[in-house]
Each structure stands twice: as structure tokens, then as C-alpha cells.
PDB file of C-alpha atoms and ligand atoms in Angstrom:
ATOM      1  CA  UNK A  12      -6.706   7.556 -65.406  1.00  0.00           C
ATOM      2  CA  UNK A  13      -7.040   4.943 -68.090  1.00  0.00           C
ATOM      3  CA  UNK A  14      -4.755   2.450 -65.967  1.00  0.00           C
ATOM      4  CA  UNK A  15      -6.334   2.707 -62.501  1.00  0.00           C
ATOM      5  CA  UNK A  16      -9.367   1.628 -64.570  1.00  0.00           C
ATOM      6  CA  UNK A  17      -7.972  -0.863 -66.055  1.00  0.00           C
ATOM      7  CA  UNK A  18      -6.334  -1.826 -62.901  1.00  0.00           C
ATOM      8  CA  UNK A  19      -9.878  -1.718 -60.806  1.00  0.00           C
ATOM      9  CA  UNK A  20     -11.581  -3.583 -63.662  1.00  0.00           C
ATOM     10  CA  UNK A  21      -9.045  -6.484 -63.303  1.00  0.00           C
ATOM     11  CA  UNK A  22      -9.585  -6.666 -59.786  1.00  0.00           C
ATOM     12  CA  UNK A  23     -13.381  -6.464 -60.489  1.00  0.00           C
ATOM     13  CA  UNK A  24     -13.046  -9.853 -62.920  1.00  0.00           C
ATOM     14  CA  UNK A  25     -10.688 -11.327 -60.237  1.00  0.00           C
ATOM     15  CA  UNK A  26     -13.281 -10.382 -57.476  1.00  0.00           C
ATOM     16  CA  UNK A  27     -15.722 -12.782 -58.720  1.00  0.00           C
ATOM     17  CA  UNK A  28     -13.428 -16.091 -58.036  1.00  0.00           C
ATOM     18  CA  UNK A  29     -14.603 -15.412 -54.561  1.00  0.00           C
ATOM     19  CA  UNK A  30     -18.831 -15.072 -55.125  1.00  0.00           C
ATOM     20  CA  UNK A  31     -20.950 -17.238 -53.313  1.00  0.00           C
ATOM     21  CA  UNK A  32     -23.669 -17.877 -56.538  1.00  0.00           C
ATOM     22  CA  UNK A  33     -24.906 -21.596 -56.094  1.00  0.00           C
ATOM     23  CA  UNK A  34     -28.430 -20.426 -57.500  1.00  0.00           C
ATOM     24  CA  UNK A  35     -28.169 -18.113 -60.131  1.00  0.00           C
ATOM     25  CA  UNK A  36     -25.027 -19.246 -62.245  1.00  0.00           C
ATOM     26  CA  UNK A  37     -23.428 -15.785 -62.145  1.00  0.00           C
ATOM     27  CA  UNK A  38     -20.540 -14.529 -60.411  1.00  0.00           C
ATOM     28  CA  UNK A  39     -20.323 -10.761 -60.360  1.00  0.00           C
ATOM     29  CA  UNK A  40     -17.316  -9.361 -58.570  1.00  0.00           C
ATOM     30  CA  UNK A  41     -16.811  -5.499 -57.969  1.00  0.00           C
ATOM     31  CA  UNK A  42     -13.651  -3.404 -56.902  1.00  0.00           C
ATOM     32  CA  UNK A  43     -14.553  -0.063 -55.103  1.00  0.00           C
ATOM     33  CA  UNK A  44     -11.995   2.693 -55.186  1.00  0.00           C
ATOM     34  CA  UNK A  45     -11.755   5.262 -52.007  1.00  0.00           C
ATOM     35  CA  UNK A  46      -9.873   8.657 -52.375  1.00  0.00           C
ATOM     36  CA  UNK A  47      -7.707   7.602 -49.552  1.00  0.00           C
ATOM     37  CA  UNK A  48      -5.979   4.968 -52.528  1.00  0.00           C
ATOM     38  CA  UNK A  49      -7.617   1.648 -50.727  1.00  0.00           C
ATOM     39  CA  UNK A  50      -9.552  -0.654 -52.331  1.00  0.00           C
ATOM     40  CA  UNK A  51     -12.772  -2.895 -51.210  1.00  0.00           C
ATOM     41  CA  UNK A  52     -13.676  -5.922 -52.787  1.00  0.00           C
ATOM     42  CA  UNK A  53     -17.065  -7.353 -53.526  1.00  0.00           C
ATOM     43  CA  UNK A  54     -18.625 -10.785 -54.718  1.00  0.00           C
ATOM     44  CA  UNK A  55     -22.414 -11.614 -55.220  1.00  0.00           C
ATOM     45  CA  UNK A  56     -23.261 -13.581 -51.965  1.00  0.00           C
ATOM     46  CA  UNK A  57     -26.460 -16.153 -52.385  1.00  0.00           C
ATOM     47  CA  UNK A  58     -29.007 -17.793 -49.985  1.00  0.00           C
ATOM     48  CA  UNK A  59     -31.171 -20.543 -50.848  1.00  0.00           C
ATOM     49  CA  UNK A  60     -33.923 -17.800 -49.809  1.00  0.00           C
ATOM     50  CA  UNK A  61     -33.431 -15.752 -52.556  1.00  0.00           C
ATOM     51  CA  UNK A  62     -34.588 -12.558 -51.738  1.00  0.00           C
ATOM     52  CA  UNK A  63     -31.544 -12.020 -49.368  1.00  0.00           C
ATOM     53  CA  UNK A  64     -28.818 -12.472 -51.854  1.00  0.00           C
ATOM     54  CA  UNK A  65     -26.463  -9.471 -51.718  1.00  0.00           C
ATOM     55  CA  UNK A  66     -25.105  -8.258 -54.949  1.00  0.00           C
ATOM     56  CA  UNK A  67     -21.244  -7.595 -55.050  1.00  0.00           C
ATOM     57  CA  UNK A  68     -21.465  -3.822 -55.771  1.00  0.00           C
ATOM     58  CA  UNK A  69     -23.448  -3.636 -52.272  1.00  0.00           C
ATOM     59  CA  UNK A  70     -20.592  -6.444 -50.534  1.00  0.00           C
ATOM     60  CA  UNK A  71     -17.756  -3.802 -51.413  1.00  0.00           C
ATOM     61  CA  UNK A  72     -19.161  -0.625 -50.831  1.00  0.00           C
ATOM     62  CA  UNK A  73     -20.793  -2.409 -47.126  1.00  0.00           C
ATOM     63  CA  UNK A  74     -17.827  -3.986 -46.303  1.00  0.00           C
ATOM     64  CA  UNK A  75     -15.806  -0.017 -47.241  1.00  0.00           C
ATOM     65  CA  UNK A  76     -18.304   2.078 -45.223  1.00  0.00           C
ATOM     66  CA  UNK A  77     -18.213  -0.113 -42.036  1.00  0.00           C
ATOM     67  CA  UNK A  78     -14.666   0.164 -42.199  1.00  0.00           C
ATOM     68  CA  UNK A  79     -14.994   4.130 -41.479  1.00  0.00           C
ATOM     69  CA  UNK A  80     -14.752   4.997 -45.834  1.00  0.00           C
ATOM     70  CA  UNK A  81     -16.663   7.503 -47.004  1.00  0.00           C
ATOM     71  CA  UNK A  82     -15.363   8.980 -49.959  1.00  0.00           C
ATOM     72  CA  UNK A  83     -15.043   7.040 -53.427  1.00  0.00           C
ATOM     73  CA  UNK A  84     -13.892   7.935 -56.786  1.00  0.00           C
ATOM     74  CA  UNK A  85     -14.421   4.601 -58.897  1.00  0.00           C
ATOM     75  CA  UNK A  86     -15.807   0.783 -58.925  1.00  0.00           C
ATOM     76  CA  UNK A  87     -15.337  -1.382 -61.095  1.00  0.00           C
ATOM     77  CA  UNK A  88     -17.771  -3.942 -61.867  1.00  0.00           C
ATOM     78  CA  UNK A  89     -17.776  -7.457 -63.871  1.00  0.00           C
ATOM     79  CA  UNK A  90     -19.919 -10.226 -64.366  1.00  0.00           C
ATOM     80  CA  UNK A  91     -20.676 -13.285 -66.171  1.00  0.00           C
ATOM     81  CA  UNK A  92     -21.245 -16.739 -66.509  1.00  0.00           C
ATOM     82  CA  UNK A  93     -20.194 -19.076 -63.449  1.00  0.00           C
ATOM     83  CA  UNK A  94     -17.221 -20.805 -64.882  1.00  0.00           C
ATOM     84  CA  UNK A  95     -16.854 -18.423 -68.376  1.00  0.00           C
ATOM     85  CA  UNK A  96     -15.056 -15.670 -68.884  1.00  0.00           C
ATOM     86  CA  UNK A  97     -16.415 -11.739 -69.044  1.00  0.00           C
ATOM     87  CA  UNK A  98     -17.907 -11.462 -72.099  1.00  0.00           C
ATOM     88  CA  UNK A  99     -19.714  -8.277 -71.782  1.00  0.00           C
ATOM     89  CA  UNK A 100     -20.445  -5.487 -69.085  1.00  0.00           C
ATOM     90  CA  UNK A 101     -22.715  -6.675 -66.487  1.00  0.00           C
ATOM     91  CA  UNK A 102     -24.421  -3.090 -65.429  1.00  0.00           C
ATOM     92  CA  UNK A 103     -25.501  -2.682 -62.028  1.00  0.00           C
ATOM     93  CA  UNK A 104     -29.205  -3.475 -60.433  1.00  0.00           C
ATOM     94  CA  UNK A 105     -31.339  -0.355 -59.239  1.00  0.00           C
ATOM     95  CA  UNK A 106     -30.828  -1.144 -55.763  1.00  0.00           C
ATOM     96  CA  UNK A 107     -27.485  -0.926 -56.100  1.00  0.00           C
ATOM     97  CA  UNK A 108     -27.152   2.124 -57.923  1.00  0.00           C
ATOM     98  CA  UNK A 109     -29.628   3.489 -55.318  1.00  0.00           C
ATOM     99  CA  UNK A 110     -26.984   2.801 -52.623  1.00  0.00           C
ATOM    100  CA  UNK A 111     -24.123   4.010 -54.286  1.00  0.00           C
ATOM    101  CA  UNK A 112     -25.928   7.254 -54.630  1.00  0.00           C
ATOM    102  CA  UNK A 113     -26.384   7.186 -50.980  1.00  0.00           C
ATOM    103  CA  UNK A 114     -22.628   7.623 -50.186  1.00  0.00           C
ATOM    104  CA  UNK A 115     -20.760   8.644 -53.502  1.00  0.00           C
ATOM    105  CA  UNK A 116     -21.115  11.672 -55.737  1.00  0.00           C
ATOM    106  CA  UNK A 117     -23.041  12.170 -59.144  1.00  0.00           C
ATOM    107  CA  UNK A 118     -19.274  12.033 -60.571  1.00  0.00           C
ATOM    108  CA  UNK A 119     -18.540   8.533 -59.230  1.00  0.00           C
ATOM    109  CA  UNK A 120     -17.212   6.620 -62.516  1.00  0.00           C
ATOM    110  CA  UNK A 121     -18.602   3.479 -62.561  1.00  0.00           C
ATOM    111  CA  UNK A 122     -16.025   1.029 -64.798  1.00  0.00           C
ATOM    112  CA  UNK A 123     -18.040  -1.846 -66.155  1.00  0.00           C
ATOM    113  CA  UNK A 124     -15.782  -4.499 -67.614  1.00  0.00           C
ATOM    114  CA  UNK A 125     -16.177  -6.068 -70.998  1.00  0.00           C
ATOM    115  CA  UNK A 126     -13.489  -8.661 -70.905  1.00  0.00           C
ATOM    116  CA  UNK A 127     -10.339  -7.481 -72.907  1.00  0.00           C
ATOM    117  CA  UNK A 128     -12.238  -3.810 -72.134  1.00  0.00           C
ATOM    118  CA  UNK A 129     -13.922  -1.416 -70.335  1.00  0.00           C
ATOM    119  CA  UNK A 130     -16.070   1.436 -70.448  1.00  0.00           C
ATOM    120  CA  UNK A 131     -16.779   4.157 -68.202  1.00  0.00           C
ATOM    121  CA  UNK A 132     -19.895   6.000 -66.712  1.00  0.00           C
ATOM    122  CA  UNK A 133     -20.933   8.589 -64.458  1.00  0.00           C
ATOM    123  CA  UNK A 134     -23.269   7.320 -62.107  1.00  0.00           C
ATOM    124  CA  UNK A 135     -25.617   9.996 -62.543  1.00  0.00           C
ATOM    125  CA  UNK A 136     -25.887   8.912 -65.665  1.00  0.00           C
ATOM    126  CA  UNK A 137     -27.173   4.951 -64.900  1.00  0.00           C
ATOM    127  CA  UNK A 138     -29.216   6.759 -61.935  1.00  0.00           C
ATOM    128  CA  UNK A 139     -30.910  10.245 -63.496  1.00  0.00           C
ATOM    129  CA  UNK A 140     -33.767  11.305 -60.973  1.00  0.00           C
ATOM    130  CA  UNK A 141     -33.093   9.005 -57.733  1.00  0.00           C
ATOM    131  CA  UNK A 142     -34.267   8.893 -54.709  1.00  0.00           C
ATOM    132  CA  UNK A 143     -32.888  11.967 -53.340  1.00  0.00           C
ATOM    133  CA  UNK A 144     -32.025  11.896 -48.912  1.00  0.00           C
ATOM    134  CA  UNK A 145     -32.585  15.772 -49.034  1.00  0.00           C
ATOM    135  CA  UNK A 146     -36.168  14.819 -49.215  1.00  0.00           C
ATOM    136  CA  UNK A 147     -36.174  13.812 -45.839  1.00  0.00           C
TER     137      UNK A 147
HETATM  138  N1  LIG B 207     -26.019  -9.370 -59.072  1.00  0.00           N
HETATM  139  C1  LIG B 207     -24.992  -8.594 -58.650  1.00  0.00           C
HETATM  140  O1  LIG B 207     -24.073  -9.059 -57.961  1.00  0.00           O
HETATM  141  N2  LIG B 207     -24.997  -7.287 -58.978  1.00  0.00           N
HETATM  142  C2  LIG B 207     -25.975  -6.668 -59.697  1.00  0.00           C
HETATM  143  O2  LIG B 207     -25.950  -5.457 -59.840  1.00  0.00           O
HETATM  144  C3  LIG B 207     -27.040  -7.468 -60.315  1.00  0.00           C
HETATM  145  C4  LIG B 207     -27.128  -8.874 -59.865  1.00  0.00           C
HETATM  146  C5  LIG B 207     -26.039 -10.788 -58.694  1.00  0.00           C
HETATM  147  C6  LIG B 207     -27.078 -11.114 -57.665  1.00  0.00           C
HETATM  148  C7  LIG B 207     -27.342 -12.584 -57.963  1.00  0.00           C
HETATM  149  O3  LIG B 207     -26.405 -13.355 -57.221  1.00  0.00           O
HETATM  150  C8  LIG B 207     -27.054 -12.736 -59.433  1.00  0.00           C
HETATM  151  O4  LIG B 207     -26.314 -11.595 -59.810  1.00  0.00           O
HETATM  152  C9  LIG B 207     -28.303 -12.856 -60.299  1.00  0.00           C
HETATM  153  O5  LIG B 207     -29.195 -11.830 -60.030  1.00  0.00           O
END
């Protein structure tokens, strides 16, 4: 297990040589792993109006579900400085973790990377007590 995290996390810190961040000076890039083997990528994408800057977590697991995906074991996520290295895990907003709940199980292991590291969640663990669909 250790080296498909390793693996994702790379692709994760890769991932972010793509994001769109003129505003913030972050790049975050995330690597979302389906059962099926395939892997989505995701970058932070910015807009000079703010509020509809898409985080990468939500470009990879978007970009998977349109694309017929529905079940997910892992991602990956890294972010930093624009321009510097990883330096330390960049955990995921609310609204993301929100959405991941929406199509992945409690078990999903969330892989944030440190730079020469990793270490690995559960997402119910970064979201206890969300906003459960059965409500509804
Ligand atoms: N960002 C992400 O890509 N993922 C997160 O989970 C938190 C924040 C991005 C959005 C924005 O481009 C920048 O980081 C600063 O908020």
C-alpha cells in the first residue's frame, strides 16, 4: 500500500505544475485514485472573482465523476508555495471534504504530502459529523 501512496502523492506534487493560482500564491495539486486503477488529476483553478476559484481536490474528483467514476480508494493531496517546494501537508478545505463525502466512503484514505513524506487519513476522520444525504 505504502507505494501506491507514495506513487499518488508524487503525482499530487507534480499535479500542481499545472494550477491556475495568479491570486493566491499557492499551487495545490491533487491525484484521485478510482478502484478501477485510473487516476484523475487536479490543480487549484483561480478567477480574478475570487469566490469561484475551484480547489484541486474538487478539479479531480469533478473532472473523475463526469467521466462515469464512482468508486475511489485514495487522493493524494499537496500544496505549497507558488514556485517552492512542499514543505508540509496542505489539508483539505471543508467544502472539499464535504464533496468527497458525497461520492467516496468513510474509509477513503486521504494521502497528504509533506515533501520527502506523507501521511495518511481516513476521511471520516478530517470530516466527523458531516452533512449526511440520508437526511434528505
Ligand atoms: N485550495 C485548494 O486547492 N484546496 C484546498 O483544499 C484549500 C485551498 C486552493 C484554492 C486557492 O486557489 C488557494 O488554495 C488559496 O485558498
Amino acid at each position: 500500500m505504502n507505494d501506491i501512496y507514495e506513487r499518488l502523492a508524487l503525482s499530487a506534487m507534480a499535479a500542481r505544475a499545472s494550477a491556475y493560482s495568479p491570486y493566491s500564491g499557492v499551487t495545490v495539486g491533487a491525484a484521485l485514485l478510482c478502484g478501477s486503477g485510473k487516476m484523475y488529476l487536479g490543480s487549484n483553478v483561480e478567477n480574478a472573482s475570487f469566490s469561484l476559484t475551484e480547489c484541486a481536490e474538487r478539479v479531480a474528483i469533478f473532472k473523475a465523476v463526469s467521466e462515469g467514476e464512482r468508486d475511489f480508494t485514495a487522493i493524494a493531496i499537496a500544496g505549497g508555495k507558488t514556485g517552492e517546494e512542499v514543505s508540509g501537508a496542505f489539508p483539505p478545505c471543508g467544502a472539499c471534504r464535504q464533496v468527497l463525502a458525497e461520492f467516496c466512503r468513510p474509509d477513503l484514505k486521504v494521502i497528504l504530502a509533506t515533501g520527502e513524506d506523507f501521511a495518511v487519513y481516513e476521511l471520516s476522520e478530517l470530516l466527523p459529523h458531516g452533512f449526511d444525504k440520508e437526511l434528505l
